[in-house]
């Protein structure tokens, strides 16, 4: 059988080139192998791809074992070929032509798909662009810019705007919860605890956008804040030109806005002696540079005079209380004798009790603290009667009345009394007996008042002054605030022994000022930067805005403002504010 | 350029930066504000203004780089100043914050800025490290040359494989037609393609039973090995060139984010002054 292979090549500019090849075989094998009758050198062609076999007068194309072949668009394993049939072998299209004169069988072969094996193919399927990561920097940049702007600028501004508009219609509580968390991203820090109840209402303090918080905002509540010093004597210490904010910084966390920087105080007080009009001594650090304590001692309560003297200085401070008292005797280790209970040990707290706030000591009263031992009996025939304590005039009247009433009633059991006084009670007296009784009463009164049960008894504890009338007790001036410019609480020191600061067990005179010296405090407390001691700053003990100084803001001015400013508080917070003002809530 | 970026004009900008930073630290330590240090004191405002100006200036560098306007000083000088002033920002902005951080836009700004600075440091590191490595790796070849070499080897492989069995030819065809450089984002940055068809073809050819001509097989193996080597070179080149770009995908967008946050930071602080 003679076969004609007609290889067709299409030219780029049109036209067809044909190359004829003849072969002699009974079966035409088609494949990549060079041993095939039709050898097609292409990797897409199998080694043995198909074969064309003559069956009587017809030809059959048969696919290689286990494969199929596409003939006229259909996949078959074998098929009888008709003239014009087309079958595909890899990228080759083979047409079964009508036999020509010089061959029994004609197959025209055309390569339809060229091999892709170019640099451009490799580049096109690869991604060798080092700056191509699937997204452009520009898109990614503006997206982030927009997200940040929307979340942290647009939304807060919208919330602020809508909360202004809807303040009346919305429950402030709901408004606070939902919106403030969105606006709070602007907050520079947590608000201080005392201001927490209006923390969600930014406009309470920040009244106008782009305007710093004004003093008026603070004065809504703090309407009577005083100066630190007399502004006439110390103009440099005037606070009139300062804003509250310059010292009291908010949004610093849940701490107080009261400032405690030692340096702030020391900036003036470390050279305060040089200040004209100043009587103060220099101070800069409690642990290192603080003057000795000067307890303030009342000299004359009536004239309201007092003086401060340094502990351990010369002259040393002396208290003019008008009392005689020996702390050492009362605190001696062997105890003291109680009229009913025998020997008892007295403790400081039996007399000195701090108030419920733990700040100062409650006053000592004779009745409560002295009287159970120190009985003011004055007449053994009147065993339950005690002298009146508190006022000498009342005392004199009391004693006079006691003996007058005995004189007129009788029944007195004293052995030295005349019979008329010892008479049975209720018996009427004659005129002379009356005179005798009155004289006894007068004599007895003077005997008691001027004797050892009266004047002498009082003088055991009090200073006595003789006067035209008789005698009187010098008024008692007990200092209740030894350090009026310092705050001290006994409560925070309650675990300490009293005598570790107050050497009462060694004090025999009431004039002794048994206040601690600075060294005693310094044994535990140091300055603000102390490392091994309790860091204590100026405001640990001292105040700043002093009550006796003039207010920074005149009150009437503030009151007018208050009403207008309070209207800016949301309803809920206004209610809270009013409750607090009226002490309804702590 | 890479060395001289840091040592430009005898560390001119390092000196400037160190002076600024030390001055800021000294002022911060000397400054004793009422309350804890924060952005609202005179020093806080000063440091904040300085930091903001530096941030805007550094961001302007990006725009400057695109404009190629020679009249504004040379680009190298700008880059050197950009790197050092960017580093100064770490100290200046931290001091401005007074070490106060919270869940707010101000701290968000701080962290966005830190991301920008850290990515910048990484970028500088890449710029110092990779250019010489890239040159070394290329060994005088351009990308096009390497690609051409690969296609030439592919031709040889194709010719050699013609007489082999279908399975082997299929493997080789895949090696030729499906070998990809920079297949994915990760592979691009790793510089290694674990499923590279060339490597797979070589492994198969070496390990599997082979019925054909052993000489052809040896020739194919040597061609494939040679191709793999060039592919490694290309992939390594792409990896390093990509790393020189990739940090910018953090640096630039986060600069935009930080600028937005900076504007909001300034706006909000003065809105609620």
mmCIF file of C-alpha atoms in Angstrom, chain A residues 97 101 121 290 363 402 470-472:
data_model
loop_
_atom_site.group_PDB
_atom_site.id
_atom_site.type_symbol
_atom_site.label_atom_id
_atom_site.label_comp_id
_atom_site.label_asym_id
_atom_site.label_seq_id
_atom_site.Cartn_x
_atom_site.Cartn_y
_atom_site.Cartn_z
ATOM 1 C CA UNK A 97 -8.328 12.681 2.026
ATOM 2 C CA UNK A 101 -3.435 8.974 -8.496
ATOM 3 C CA UNK A 121 5.516 32.443 28.237
ATOM 4 C CA UNK A 290 12.033 71.302 107.721
ATOM 5 C CA UNK A 363 -12.540 67.359 125.118
ATOM 6 C CA UNK A 402 -26.921 73.060 151.038
ATOM 7 C CA UNK A 470 -13.628 85.254 147.913
ATOM 8 C CA UNK A 471 -11.560 83.329 145.373
ATOM 9 C CA UNK A 472 -12.036 82.095 141.893
#
